[in-house]
Short mmCIF file of C-alpha atoms in Angstrom, two decimals:
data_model
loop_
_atom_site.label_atom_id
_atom_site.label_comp_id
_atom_site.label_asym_id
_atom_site.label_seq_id
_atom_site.Cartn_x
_atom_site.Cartn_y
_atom_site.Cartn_z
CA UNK C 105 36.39 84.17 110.73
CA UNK C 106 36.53 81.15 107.70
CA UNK C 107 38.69 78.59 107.94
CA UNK C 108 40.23 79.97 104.50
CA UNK C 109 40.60 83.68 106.46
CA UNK C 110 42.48 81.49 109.37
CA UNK C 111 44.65 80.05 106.76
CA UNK C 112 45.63 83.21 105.06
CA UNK C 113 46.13 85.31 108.54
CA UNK C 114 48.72 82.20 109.24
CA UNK C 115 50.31 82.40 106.14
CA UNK C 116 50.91 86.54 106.10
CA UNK C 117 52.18 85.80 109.81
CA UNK C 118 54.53 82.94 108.50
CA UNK C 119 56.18 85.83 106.05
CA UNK C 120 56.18 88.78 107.88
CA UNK C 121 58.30 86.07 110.98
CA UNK C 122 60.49 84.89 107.75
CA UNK C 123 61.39 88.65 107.00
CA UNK C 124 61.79 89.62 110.90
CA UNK C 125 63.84 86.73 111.30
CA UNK C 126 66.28 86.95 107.76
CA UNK C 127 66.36 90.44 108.90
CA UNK C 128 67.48 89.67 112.37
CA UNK C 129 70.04 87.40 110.89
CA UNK C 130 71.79 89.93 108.75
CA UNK C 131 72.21 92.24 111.84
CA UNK C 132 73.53 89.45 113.78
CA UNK C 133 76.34 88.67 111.13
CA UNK C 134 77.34 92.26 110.51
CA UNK C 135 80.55 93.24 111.77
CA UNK C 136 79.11 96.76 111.58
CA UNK C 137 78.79 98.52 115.29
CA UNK C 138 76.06 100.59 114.99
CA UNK C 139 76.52 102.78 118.36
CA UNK C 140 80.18 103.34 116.93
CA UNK C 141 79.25 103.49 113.40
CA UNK C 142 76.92 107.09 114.57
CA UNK C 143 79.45 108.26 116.73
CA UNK C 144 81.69 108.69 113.36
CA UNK C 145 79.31 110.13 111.05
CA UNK C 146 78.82 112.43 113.94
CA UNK C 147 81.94 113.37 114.19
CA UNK C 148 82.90 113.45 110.24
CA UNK C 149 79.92 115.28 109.32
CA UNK C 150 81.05 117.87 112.19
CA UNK C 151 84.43 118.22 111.00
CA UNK C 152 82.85 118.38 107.23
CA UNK C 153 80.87 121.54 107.89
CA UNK C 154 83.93 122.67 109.88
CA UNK C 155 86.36 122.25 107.17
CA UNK C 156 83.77 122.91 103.96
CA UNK C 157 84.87 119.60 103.01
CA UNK C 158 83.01 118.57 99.97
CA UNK C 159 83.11 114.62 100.97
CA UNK C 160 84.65 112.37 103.66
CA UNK C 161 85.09 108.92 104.10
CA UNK C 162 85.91 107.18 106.84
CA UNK C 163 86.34 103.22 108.33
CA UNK C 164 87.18 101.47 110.95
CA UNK C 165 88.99 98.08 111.42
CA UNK C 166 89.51 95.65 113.83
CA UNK C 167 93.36 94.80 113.40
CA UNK C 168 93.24 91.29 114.39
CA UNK C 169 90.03 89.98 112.47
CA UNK C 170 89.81 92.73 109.64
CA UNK C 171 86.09 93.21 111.15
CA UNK C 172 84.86 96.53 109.62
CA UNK C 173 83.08 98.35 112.91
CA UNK C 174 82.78 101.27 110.98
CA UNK C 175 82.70 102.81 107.73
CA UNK C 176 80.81 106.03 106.48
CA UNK C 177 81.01 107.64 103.59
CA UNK C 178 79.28 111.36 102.58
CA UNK C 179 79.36 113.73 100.01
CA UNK C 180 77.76 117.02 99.31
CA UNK C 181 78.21 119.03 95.81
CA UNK C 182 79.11 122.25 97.68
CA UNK C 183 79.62 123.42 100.86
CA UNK C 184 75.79 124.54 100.57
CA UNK C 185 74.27 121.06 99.25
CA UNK C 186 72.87 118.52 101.89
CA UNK C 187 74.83 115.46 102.32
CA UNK C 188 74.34 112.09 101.36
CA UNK C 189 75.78 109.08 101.99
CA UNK C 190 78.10 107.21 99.66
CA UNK C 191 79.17 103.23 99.60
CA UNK C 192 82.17 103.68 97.28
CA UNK C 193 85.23 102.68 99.08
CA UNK C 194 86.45 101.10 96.08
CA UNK C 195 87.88 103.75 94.02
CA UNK C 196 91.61 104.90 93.59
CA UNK C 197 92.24 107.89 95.09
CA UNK C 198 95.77 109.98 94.70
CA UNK C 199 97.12 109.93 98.49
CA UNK C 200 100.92 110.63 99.51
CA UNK C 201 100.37 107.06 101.32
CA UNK C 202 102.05 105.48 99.04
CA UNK C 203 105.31 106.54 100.52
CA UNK C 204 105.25 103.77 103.65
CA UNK C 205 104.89 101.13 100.92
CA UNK C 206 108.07 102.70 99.38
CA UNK C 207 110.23 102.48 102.33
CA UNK C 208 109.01 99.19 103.48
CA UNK C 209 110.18 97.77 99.90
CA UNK C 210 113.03 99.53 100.07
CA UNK C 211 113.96 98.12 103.71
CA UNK C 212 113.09 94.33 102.42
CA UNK C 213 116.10 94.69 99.41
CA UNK C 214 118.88 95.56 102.16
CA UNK C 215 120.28 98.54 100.58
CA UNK C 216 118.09 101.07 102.77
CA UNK C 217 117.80 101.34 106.68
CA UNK C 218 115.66 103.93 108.93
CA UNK C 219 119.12 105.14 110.05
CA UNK C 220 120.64 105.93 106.50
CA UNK C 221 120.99 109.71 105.84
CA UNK C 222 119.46 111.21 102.62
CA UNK C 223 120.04 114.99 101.35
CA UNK C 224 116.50 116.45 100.58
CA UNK C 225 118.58 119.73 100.22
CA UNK C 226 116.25 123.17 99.31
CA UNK C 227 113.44 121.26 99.41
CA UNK C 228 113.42 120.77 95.37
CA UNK C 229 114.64 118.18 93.36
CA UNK C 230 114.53 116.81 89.88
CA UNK C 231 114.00 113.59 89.21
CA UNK C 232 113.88 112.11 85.75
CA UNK C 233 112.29 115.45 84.29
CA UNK C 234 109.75 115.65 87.07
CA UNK C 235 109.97 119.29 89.63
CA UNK C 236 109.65 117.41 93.31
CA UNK C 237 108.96 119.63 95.89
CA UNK C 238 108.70 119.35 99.56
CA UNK C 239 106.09 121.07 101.64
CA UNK C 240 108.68 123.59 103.32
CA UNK C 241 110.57 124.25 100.12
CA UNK C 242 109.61 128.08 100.48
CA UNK C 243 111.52 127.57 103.74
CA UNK C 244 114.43 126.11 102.49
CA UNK C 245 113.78 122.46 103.11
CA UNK C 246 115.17 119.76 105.66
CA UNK C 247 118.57 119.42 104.32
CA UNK C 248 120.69 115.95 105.43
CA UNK C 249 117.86 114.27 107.39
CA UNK C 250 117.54 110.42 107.91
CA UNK C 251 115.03 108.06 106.12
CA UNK C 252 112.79 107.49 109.40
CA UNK C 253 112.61 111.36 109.54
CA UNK C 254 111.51 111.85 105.94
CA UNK C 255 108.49 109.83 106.88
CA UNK C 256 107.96 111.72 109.98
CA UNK C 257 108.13 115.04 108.04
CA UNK C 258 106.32 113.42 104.81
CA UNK C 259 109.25 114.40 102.33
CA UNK C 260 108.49 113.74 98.85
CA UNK C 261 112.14 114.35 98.29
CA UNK C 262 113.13 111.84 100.86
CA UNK C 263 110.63 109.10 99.23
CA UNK C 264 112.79 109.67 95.73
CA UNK C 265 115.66 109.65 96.94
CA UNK C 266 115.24 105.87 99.18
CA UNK C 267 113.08 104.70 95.57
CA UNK C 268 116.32 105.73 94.00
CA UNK C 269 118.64 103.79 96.34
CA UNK C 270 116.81 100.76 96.23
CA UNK C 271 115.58 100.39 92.69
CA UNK C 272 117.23 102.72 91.02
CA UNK C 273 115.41 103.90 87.54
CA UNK C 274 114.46 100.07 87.19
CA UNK C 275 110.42 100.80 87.48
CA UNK C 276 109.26 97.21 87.14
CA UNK C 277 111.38 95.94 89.84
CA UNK C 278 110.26 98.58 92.16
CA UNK C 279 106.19 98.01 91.66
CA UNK C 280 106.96 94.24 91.76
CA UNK C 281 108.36 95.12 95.19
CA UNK C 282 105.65 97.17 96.06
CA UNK C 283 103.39 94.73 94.96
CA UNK C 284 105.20 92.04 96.94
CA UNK C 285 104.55 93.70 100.51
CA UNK C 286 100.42 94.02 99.65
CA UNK C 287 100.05 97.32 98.48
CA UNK C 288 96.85 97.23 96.21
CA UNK C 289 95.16 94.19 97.94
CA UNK C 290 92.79 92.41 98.34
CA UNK C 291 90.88 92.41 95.22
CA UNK C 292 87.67 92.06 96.10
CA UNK C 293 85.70 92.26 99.30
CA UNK C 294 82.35 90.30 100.03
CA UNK C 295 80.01 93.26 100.10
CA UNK C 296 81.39 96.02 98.59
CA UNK C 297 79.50 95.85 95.22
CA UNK C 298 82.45 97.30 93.02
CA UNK C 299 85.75 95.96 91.48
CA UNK C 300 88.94 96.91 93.30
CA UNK C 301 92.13 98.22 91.66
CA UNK C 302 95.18 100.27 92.23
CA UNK C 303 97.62 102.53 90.36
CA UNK C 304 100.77 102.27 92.14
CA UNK C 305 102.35 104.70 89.09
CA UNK C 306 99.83 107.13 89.84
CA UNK C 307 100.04 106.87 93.51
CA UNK C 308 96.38 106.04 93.54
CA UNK C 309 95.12 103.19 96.03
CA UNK C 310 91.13 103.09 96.80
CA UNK C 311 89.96 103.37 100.62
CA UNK C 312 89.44 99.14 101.48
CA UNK C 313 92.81 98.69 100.03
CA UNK C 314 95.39 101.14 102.06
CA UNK C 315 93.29 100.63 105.70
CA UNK C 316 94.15 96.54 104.22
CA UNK C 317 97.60 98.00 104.36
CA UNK C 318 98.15 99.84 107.00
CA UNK C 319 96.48 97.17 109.44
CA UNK C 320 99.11 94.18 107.94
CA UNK C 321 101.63 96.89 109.25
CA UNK C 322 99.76 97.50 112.68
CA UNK C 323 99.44 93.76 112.74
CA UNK C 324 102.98 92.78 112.67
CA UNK C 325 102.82 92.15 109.14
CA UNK C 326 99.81 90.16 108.70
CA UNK C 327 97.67 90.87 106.52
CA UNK C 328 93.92 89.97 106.78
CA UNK C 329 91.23 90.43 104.39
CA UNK C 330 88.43 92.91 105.49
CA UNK C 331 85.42 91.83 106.81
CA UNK C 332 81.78 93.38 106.66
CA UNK C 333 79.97 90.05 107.34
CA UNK C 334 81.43 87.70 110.63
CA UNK C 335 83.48 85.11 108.38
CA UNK C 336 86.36 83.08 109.49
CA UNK C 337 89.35 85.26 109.40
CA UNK C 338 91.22 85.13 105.89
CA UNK C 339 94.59 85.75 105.60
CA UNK C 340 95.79 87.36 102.12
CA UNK C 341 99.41 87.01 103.40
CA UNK C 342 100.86 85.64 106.39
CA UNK C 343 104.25 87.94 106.34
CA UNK C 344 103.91 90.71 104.24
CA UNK C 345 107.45 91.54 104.40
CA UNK C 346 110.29 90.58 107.50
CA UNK C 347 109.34 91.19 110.66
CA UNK C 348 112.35 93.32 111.20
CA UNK C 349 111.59 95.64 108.52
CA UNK C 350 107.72 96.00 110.17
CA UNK C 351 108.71 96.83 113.22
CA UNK C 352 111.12 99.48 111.27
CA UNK C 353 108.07 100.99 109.42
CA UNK C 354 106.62 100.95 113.31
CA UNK C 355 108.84 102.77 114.93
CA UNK C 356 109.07 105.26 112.08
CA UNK C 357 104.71 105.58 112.11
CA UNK C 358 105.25 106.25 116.13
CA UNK C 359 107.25 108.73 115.69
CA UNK C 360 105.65 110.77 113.06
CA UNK C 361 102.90 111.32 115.17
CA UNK C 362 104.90 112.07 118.64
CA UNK C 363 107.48 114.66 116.83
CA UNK C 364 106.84 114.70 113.06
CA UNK C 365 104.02 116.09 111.08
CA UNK C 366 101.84 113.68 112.47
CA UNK C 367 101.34 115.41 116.38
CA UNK C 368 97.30 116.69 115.79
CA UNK C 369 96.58 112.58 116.09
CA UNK C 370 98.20 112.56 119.41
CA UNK C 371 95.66 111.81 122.23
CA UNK C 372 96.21 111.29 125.74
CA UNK C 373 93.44 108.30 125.91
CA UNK C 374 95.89 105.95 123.98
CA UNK C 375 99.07 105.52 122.02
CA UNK C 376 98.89 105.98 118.74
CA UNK C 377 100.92 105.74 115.23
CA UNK C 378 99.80 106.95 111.76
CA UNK C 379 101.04 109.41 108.64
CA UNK C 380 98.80 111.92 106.58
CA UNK C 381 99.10 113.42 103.12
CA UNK C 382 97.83 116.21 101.58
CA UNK C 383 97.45 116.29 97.29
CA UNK C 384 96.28 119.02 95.20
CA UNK C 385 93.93 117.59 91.98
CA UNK C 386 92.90 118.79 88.94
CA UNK C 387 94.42 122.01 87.27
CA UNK C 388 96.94 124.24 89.04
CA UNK C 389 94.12 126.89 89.39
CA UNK C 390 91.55 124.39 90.88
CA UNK C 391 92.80 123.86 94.40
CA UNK C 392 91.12 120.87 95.47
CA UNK C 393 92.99 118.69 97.86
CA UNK C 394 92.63 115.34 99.18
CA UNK C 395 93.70 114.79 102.72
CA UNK C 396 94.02 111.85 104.47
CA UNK C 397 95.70 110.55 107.56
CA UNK C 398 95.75 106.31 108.67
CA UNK C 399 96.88 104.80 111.55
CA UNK C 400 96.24 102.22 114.50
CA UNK C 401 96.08 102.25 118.47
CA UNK C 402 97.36 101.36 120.47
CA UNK C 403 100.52 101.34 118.92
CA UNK C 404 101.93 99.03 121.06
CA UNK C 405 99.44 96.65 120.92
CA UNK C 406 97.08 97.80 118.13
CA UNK C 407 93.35 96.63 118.50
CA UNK C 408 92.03 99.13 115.34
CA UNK C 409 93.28 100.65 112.41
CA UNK C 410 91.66 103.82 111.00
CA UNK C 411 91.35 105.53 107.56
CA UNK C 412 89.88 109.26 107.57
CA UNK C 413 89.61 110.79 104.12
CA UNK C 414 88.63 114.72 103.02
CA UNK C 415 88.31 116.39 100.25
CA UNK C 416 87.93 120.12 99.68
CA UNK C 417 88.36 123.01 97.62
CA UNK C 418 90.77 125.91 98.72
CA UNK C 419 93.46 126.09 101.76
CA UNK C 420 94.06 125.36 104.30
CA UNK C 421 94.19 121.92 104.07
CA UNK C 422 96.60 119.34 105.47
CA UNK C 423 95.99 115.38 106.08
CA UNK C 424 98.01 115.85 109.03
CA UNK C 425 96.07 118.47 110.75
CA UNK C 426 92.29 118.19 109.38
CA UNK C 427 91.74 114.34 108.93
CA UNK C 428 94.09 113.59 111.84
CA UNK C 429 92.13 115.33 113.85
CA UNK C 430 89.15 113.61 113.16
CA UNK C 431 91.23 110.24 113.33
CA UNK C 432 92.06 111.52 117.16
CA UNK C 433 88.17 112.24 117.93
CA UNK C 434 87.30 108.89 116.95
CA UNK C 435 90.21 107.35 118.68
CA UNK C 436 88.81 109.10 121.73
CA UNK C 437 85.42 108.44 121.77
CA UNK C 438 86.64 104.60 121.31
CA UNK C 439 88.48 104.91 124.79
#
């Protein structure tokens, strides 16, 4: 071989090392767990097919760090099409969610406690020209329950009727509030190649942004920003509201999943606390819902906090049956 071969053997070696080695070096700073990472699109491309759900997202937090171990996203056109993955985590979506931010604002003014007793009557209300209906309203609703119960049984009513208690029609003070406690942040995270935003009006909060949430509230009520790449730890808040008032929203998460609507999360491999909602989009002939359920384990001492999102055309569909029982699966096959 020449001496100019030599040289040029050396020099492809040199690059295809460099490549090995950047390569190597992304892996190692990935906060991504692979093993755990398959075990979820596992099981929410099993529960997809199950459930005809036309796409699913799903991730996985460490509560202390914010270290992302897991996040898959997939979509299909119809329940026919092949899936494919998706990256968008960043986009709005209309979830029911937005009812724990409500009551944890609503705690930090003073003028609401878990205890207090609001009258969700028939299950129908009207509130400033707006029909709100609970899901048992056929039924005849819950009547005089308390506020940690309308969480536990997801009333819309109930969510109102603490808004109305609180802030009363003053709108501004109320998303200042809700802004206040974190709801809607961060505002970017390093990786995610999209802009994040909310629309707390709207009840629309994207994916990154309410597992942010839910894991300040799972983490005593600080809030971390989410990690895909081994950083330092960043806090976006130290306290996002009192710590009183947390472990309020706590105790109300635990027991929506031991005797609320929340029970299909409950697993026997660890404690757990979470809510679900269910939303019906587009036209009232359309029947596409959105289902989602979030939560942490163990609730006592909560090491992850996990977001599971479906959405399908057609009943049934429930956040608190479908997605939380894909939230339990994974929960399981952690333990």
């Amino acid at each position: 071989m020449k001496f100019k071969d030599v040289i040029w053997v050396c020099y492809l070696s040199m690059i295809v090392t460099s490549c090995k080695y950047q390569k190597d070096i992304q892996l190692s700073s990935s906060t991504i767990d692979v093993l755990l990472k398959n075990k979820v699109d596992t099981l929410l491309t099993t529960s997809m097919i199950e459930h005809q759900a036309t796409s699913g997202k799903v991730i996985v937090m460490k509560t202390a760090t914010g270290y992302i171990r897991a996040m898959v996203g997939l979509e299909r056109k119809d329940t026919l099409s092949p899936f494919q993955p998706t990256t968008d985590f960043c986009t709005p979506y209309p979830t029911e969610q937005r009812q724990v931010a409500t009551l944890l604002a609503a705690l930090e003014t003073g003028k609401v406690s878990l205890s207090d007793t609001v009258d969700v009557g028939e299950g129908i209300y009207i509130s400033g020209g707006d029909t709100i209906k609970d899901h048992n309203w056929h039924r005849g609703g819950y009547g005089k329950i308390t506020v940690e119960w309308a969480i536990a049984t997801n009333s819309h009513i109930g969510e109102v009727l603490v808004k109305e208690r609180a802030f009363g029609d003053k709108k501004s003070e109320y998303e200042a509030a809700i802004k206040q406690i974190g709801y809607g942040k961060p505002d970017s995270v390093k990786g995610l190649d999209c802009i994040l935003n909310t629309d707390v009006a709207a009840s629309k909060i994207s994916p990154i942004q309410l597992i942010a949430f839910y894991n300040a509230i799972a983490n005593h009520g600080r809030m971390v920003q989410p990690q895909l790449y081994k950083d330092s730890v960043a806090i976006i808040s130290p306290q996002i509201a009192s710590k009183a008032n947390i472990d309020s929203i706590r105790q109300a998460l635990e027991r929506t999943v031991a005797e609320g609507l929340g029970k299909h999360a409950n697993t026997n491999k660890a404690k757990v606390a979470g809510k679900g909602g269910t939303i019906q989009i587009g036209n009232p002939d359309d029947l596409t819902y959105i289902m989602d359920f979030c939560g942490y384990f163990p609730a006592d001492n909560p090491q992850y906090t996990i977001l599971v999102v479906l959405k399908k055309q057609g009943l049934p569909a429930s956040g608190h049956i479908h997605a939380a029982e894909v939230f339990r699966q994974i929960v399981d096959s952690m333990n």
